[in-house]
CSV table of C-alpha atoms in Angstrom, one decimal:
chain,number,residue,atom,x,y,z
A,70,MET,CA,86.8,74.7,101.3
A,71,PHE,CA,90.3,75.9,101.2
A,72,TYR,CA,92.3,78.3,102.7
A,73,LEU,CA,93.8,81.2,100.8
A,74,ALA,CA,97.4,82.3,102.0
A,75,ARG,CA,99.7,84.7,100.0
A,76,LEU,CA,103.5,84.3,99.9
A,77,THR,CA,106.1,86.9,99.1
A,78,ASN,CA,107.2,86.7,95.5
A,79,ASN,CA,110.3,84.5,95.2
A,80,ASN,CA,112.3,83.7,91.9
A,81,ARG,CA,114.5,80.8,93.2
A,82,GLY,CA,111.7,78.2,93.6
A,83,TYR,CA,111.1,79.5,97.6
A,84,LYS,CA,114.4,77.7,98.7
A,85,GLU,CA,116.5,81.0,99.5
A,86,PRO,CA,115.5,84.5,99.3
A,87,SER,CA,115.8,86.2,95.9
A,88,GLY,CA,116.1,90.1,96.7
A,89,PRO,CA,113.5,92.6,96.5
A,90,ASN,CA,112.8,92.7,92.4
A,91,TYR,CA,109.3,91.8,91.4
A,92,LYS,CA,108.2,92.3,95.2
A,93,SER,CA,105.6,95.2,95.9
A,94,ASP,CA,107.6,98.6,96.8
A,95,ASN,CA,104.5,100.3,98.4
A,96,ALA,CA,106.5,101.7,101.1
A,97,THR,CA,104.6,104.8,101.2
A,98,SER,CA,101.2,103.2,101.2
A,99,SER,CA,99.0,103.2,104.2
A,100,ARG,CA,99.1,99.2,104.0
A,101,THR,CA,102.8,98.6,103.7
A,102,ALA,CA,103.7,95.2,102.8
A,103,PHE,CA,106.6,93.7,104.9
A,104,GLU,CA,108.6,92.7,101.3
A,105,ALA,CA,108.5,96.7,100.8
A,106,THR,CA,109.9,97.4,103.8
A,107,TYR,CA,112.4,95.0,104.1
A,108,GLY,CA,113.1,93.5,100.6
A,109,PHE,CA,112.5,89.8,101.9
A,110,GLY,CA,109.8,87.5,103.3
A,111,ILE,CA,110.2,84.9,105.8
A,112,GLU,CA,108.3,82.8,103.4
A,113,GLU,CA,111.2,82.4,100.7
A,114,TRP,CA,112.8,79.5,102.3
A,115,PHE,CA,109.6,77.5,102.1
A,116,ARG,CA,110.8,74.7,100.2
A,117,ASN,CA,114.6,74.6,101.3
A,118,GLU,CA,115.8,71.4,102.0
A,119,ARG,CA,118.0,72.2,104.9
A,120,HIS,CA,114.9,73.1,106.8
A,121,SER,CA,113.7,69.1,107.2
A,122,TYR,CA,113.7,67.7,110.0
A,123,GLU,CA,112.8,63.5,110.7
A,124,GLY,CA,110.7,63.6,107.8
A,125,TYR,CA,108.9,67.0,107.7
A,126,GLN,CA,109.5,70.2,105.9
A,127,TYR,CA,109.4,73.5,108.1
A,128,ALA,CA,108.3,76.7,106.5
A,129,TYR,CA,106.4,80.0,107.1
A,130,ILE,CA,102.9,81.3,106.3
A,131,GLU,CA,102.0,84.7,107.5
A,132,GLY,CA,98.8,84.8,109.4
A,133,LEU,CA,98.4,81.3,109.9
A,134,GLY,CA,97.3,80.3,113.4
A,135,PRO,CA,95.9,77.6,115.8
A,136,GLU,CA,92.1,78.4,114.8
A,137,GLN,CA,93.0,77.3,111.4
A,138,ASN,CA,91.3,73.8,110.5
A,139,LEU,CA,94.0,71.5,110.1
A,140,GLU,CA,91.8,69.2,107.6
A,141,ILE,CA,91.3,72.2,105.1
A,142,PRO,CA,93.9,72.6,102.4
A,143,ILE,CA,95.6,75.8,101.9
A,144,LEU,CA,96.2,77.3,98.3
A,145,LEU,CA,99.3,79.6,98.4
A,146,TYR,CA,99.7,82.2,96.1
A,147,THR,CA,101.9,85.4,95.3
A,148,LEU,CA,101.9,88.3,93.5
A,149,ARG,CA,104.7,89.1,91.1
A,150,PHE,CA,105.0,92.9,90.4
A,151,ALA,CA,107.4,94.4,87.6
A,152,GLU,CA,110.6,94.4,88.3
A,153,ASN,CA,110.8,98.0,90.1
A,154,GLY,CA,107.8,96.6,92.4
A,155,LYS,CA,105.5,99.2,91.0
A,156,GLY,CA,101.9,99.1,89.3
A,157,SER,CA,100.0,96.0,89.0
A,158,ALA,CA,100.7,92.4,89.5
A,159,LYS,CA,100.1,89.0,88.2
A,160,LYS,CA,98.7,86.5,90.7
A,161,LEU,CA,100.4,83.2,90.3
A,162,VAL,CA,99.7,80.0,92.1
A,163,VAL,CA,102.9,78.8,94.4
A,164,GLY,CA,101.0,75.4,95.2
A,165,VAL,CA,98.4,73.6,97.4
A,166,LEU,CA,99.3,72.4,100.9
A,167,ARG,CA,96.9,69.6,101.2
A,168,GLU,CA,97.9,68.4,104.8
A,169,TRP,CA,99.6,70.7,107.6
A,170,GLN,CA,100.3,70.9,111.1
A,171,HIS,CA,100.5,74.2,112.8
A,172,ILE,CA,103.4,75.1,115.4
A,173,SER,CA,101.1,74.7,118.2
A,174,GLN,CA,101.0,70.9,117.5
A,175,TRP,CA,104.7,70.3,117.2
A,176,GLU,CA,106.7,73.2,118.8
A,177,ALA,CA,108.4,70.8,121.2
A,178,GLU,CA,109.6,68.4,118.7
A,179,LEU,CA,111.9,70.8,117.0
A,180,PRO,CA,115.0,71.0,119.0
A,181,ALA,CA,116.0,74.6,119.6
A,182,GLU,CA,119.5,74.2,118.4
A,183,VAL,CA,118.2,73.0,115.2
A,184,VAL,CA,116.5,76.1,114.8
A,185,ALA,CA,119.3,78.0,115.8
A,186,GLU,CA,121.5,76.2,113.1
A,187,TRP,CA,118.7,77.0,110.5
A,188,TYR,CA,118.7,80.8,111.6
A,189,GLU,CA,122.7,81.0,111.2
A,190,GLN,CA,122.4,79.8,107.5
A,191,MET,CA,119.2,82.3,106.6
A,192,LYS,CA,121.3,84.9,108.2
A,193,SER,CA,124.2,84.5,106.1
A,194,GLU,CA,122.0,84.0,102.7
A,195,LEU,CA,119.8,87.0,103.4
A,196,GLY,CA,122.9,89.4,104.5
A,197,ASP,CA,125.1,88.6,101.5
A,198,LEU,CA,122.4,88.8,98.9
A,199,LEU,CA,120.9,92.6,100.4
A,200,GLU,CA,124.7,93.4,100.6
A,201,SER,CA,124.9,93.0,97.0
A,202,VAL,CA,121.6,93.9,95.7
A,203,ALA,CA,119.8,96.3,98.5
A,204,PRO,CA,122.2,97.4,100.9
A,205,ASP,CA,119.9,99.8,102.1
A,206,LYS,CA,117.4,97.4,103.2
A,207,ARG,CA,119.8,95.0,104.8
A,208,PRO,CA,120.3,96.8,108.5
A,209,LEU,CA,116.3,96.8,109.0
A,210,ALA,CA,115.8,93.0,107.3
A,211,MET,CA,118.4,91.5,109.6
A,212,LYS,CA,116.7,93.0,112.5
A,213,GLN,CA,113.6,91.4,111.4
A,214,LEU,CA,115.1,87.9,110.9
A,215,LEU,CA,116.6,88.2,114.1
A,216,TYR,CA,113.1,89.2,116.1
A,217,HIS,CA,111.7,86.1,114.5
A,218,SER,CA,114.6,83.8,115.6
A,219,GLN,CA,113.7,84.9,119.1
A,220,TYR,CA,110.5,83.3,119.4
A,221,PRO,CA,108.9,82.5,121.7
A,222,ASN,CA,110.1,85.5,123.5
A,223,LYS,CA,108.8,87.1,120.6
A,224,PRO,CA,105.2,86.6,119.1
A,225,LYS,CA,106.5,85.5,115.5
A,226,PRO,CA,108.5,82.7,114.8
A,227,LEU,CA,110.9,81.4,112.0
A,228,PHE,CA,108.7,78.5,111.0
A,229,ASN,CA,105.1,78.2,112.0
A,230,VAL,CA,104.1,75.1,109.9
A,231,ARG,CA,105.2,71.8,109.1
A,232,PHE,CA,104.4,69.2,106.1
A,233,LYS,CA,105.5,66.1,104.3
A,234,PRO,CA,107.1,67.1,101.3
A,235,GLU,CA,104.8,64.9,99.3
A,236,GLN,CA,102.0,67.1,100.6
A,237,LEU,CA,102.8,70.1,98.7
A,238,ASP,CA,101.8,70.3,95.2
A,239,TYR,CA,104.2,73.1,94.0
A,240,ARG,CA,103.3,74.9,90.8
A,241,VAL,CA,104.4,78.4,90.9
A,242,SER,CA,104.0,78.8,87.1
A,243,LYS,CA,100.2,78.6,87.2
A,244,ILE,CA,98.9,82.6,86.7
A,245,ILE,CA,95.4,83.1,88.2
A,246,ASP,CA,93.5,86.1,86.5
A,247,ALA,CA,90.9,87.1,89.1
A,248,SER,CA,90.2,90.5,90.6
A,249,SER,CA,88.7,88.5,93.7
A,250,PHE,CA,91.3,86.1,94.2
A,251,GLY,CA,92.6,87.4,97.7
A,252,LYS,CA,90.9,90.2,99.9
A,253,ASN,CA,92.8,93.6,99.2
A,254,ASN,CA,95.7,90.9,98.1
A,255,SER,CA,96.9,91.2,101.8
A,256,PHE,CA,98.7,88.4,103.8
A,257,ALA,CA,95.6,87.5,105.9
A,258,ILE,CA,94.2,83.7,105.9
A,259,GLU,CA,91.1,83.6,104.3
A,260,LEU,CA,88.6,80.7,104.0
A,261,LYS,CA,87.1,80.4,100.4
A,262,THR,CA,85.0,78.1,98.6
A,263,VAL,CA,85.5,77.4,94.7
A,264,GLU,CA,81.8,78.4,94.0
A,265,SER,CA,82.8,82.3,95.2
A,266,TYR,CA,84.9,82.5,91.9
A,267,ASP,CA,84.0,83.3,88.4
A,268,ALA,CA,83.8,80.2,86.0
A,269,LYS,CA,87.3,80.6,84.4
A,270,THR,CA,88.8,80.7,88.1
A,271,GLN,CA,86.7,77.8,89.3
A,272,LYS,CA,88.4,75.6,86.3
A,273,ILE,CA,92.0,76.6,87.4
A,274,LEU,CA,91.0,75.6,91.1
A,275,THR,CA,89.3,72.3,90.5
A,276,ASP,CA,92.3,71.7,88.0
A,277,LEU,CA,94.1,71.9,91.3
A,278,GLY,CA,92.2,69.5,93.0
A,279,LEU,CA,90.3,72.0,95.0
A,280,GLU,CA,86.6,71.9,95.8
């Protein structure tokens, strides 16, 4: 078994935000994606080396909660749309997170001043980028980033998962072609089995070491 988790699309190795290009642009849909409204996702810093503290990489996965089993790996994938965000999207594997810890396990171990420093850097990177490529999205995006920075007074943090860097098998170039790969292509966490997919997708998943 494995968990399936969607990350927002990123064209800079998940080290810094890359702007709204190639993300969903379904802002008029009844199921509006965060990335469509704000032009970014908290996951875009998933592999940012600055967000490392005492041997752990700190990151964010939407929908991840304490109810998930820490012994089950997470298959991370993304949807890459056309540059304007329209039409259908390619499903791409981002990587496999083999061992990980939820924020409920380590929250007290990450100093608030470290998170505050990381937030200031994230704010600068996101603000400068959106000012250049999508100024209309910048005000709301900055409010959302601030909202996440105010955890635990707000429900969602900037970081909700940590892992040793060697536990992330990063393979962002691998294309998955399977319509049932994610339920409605949402950002909800799903528990899956390799056997639930067609033969072609099963081969891709087993090559990733999933079973």
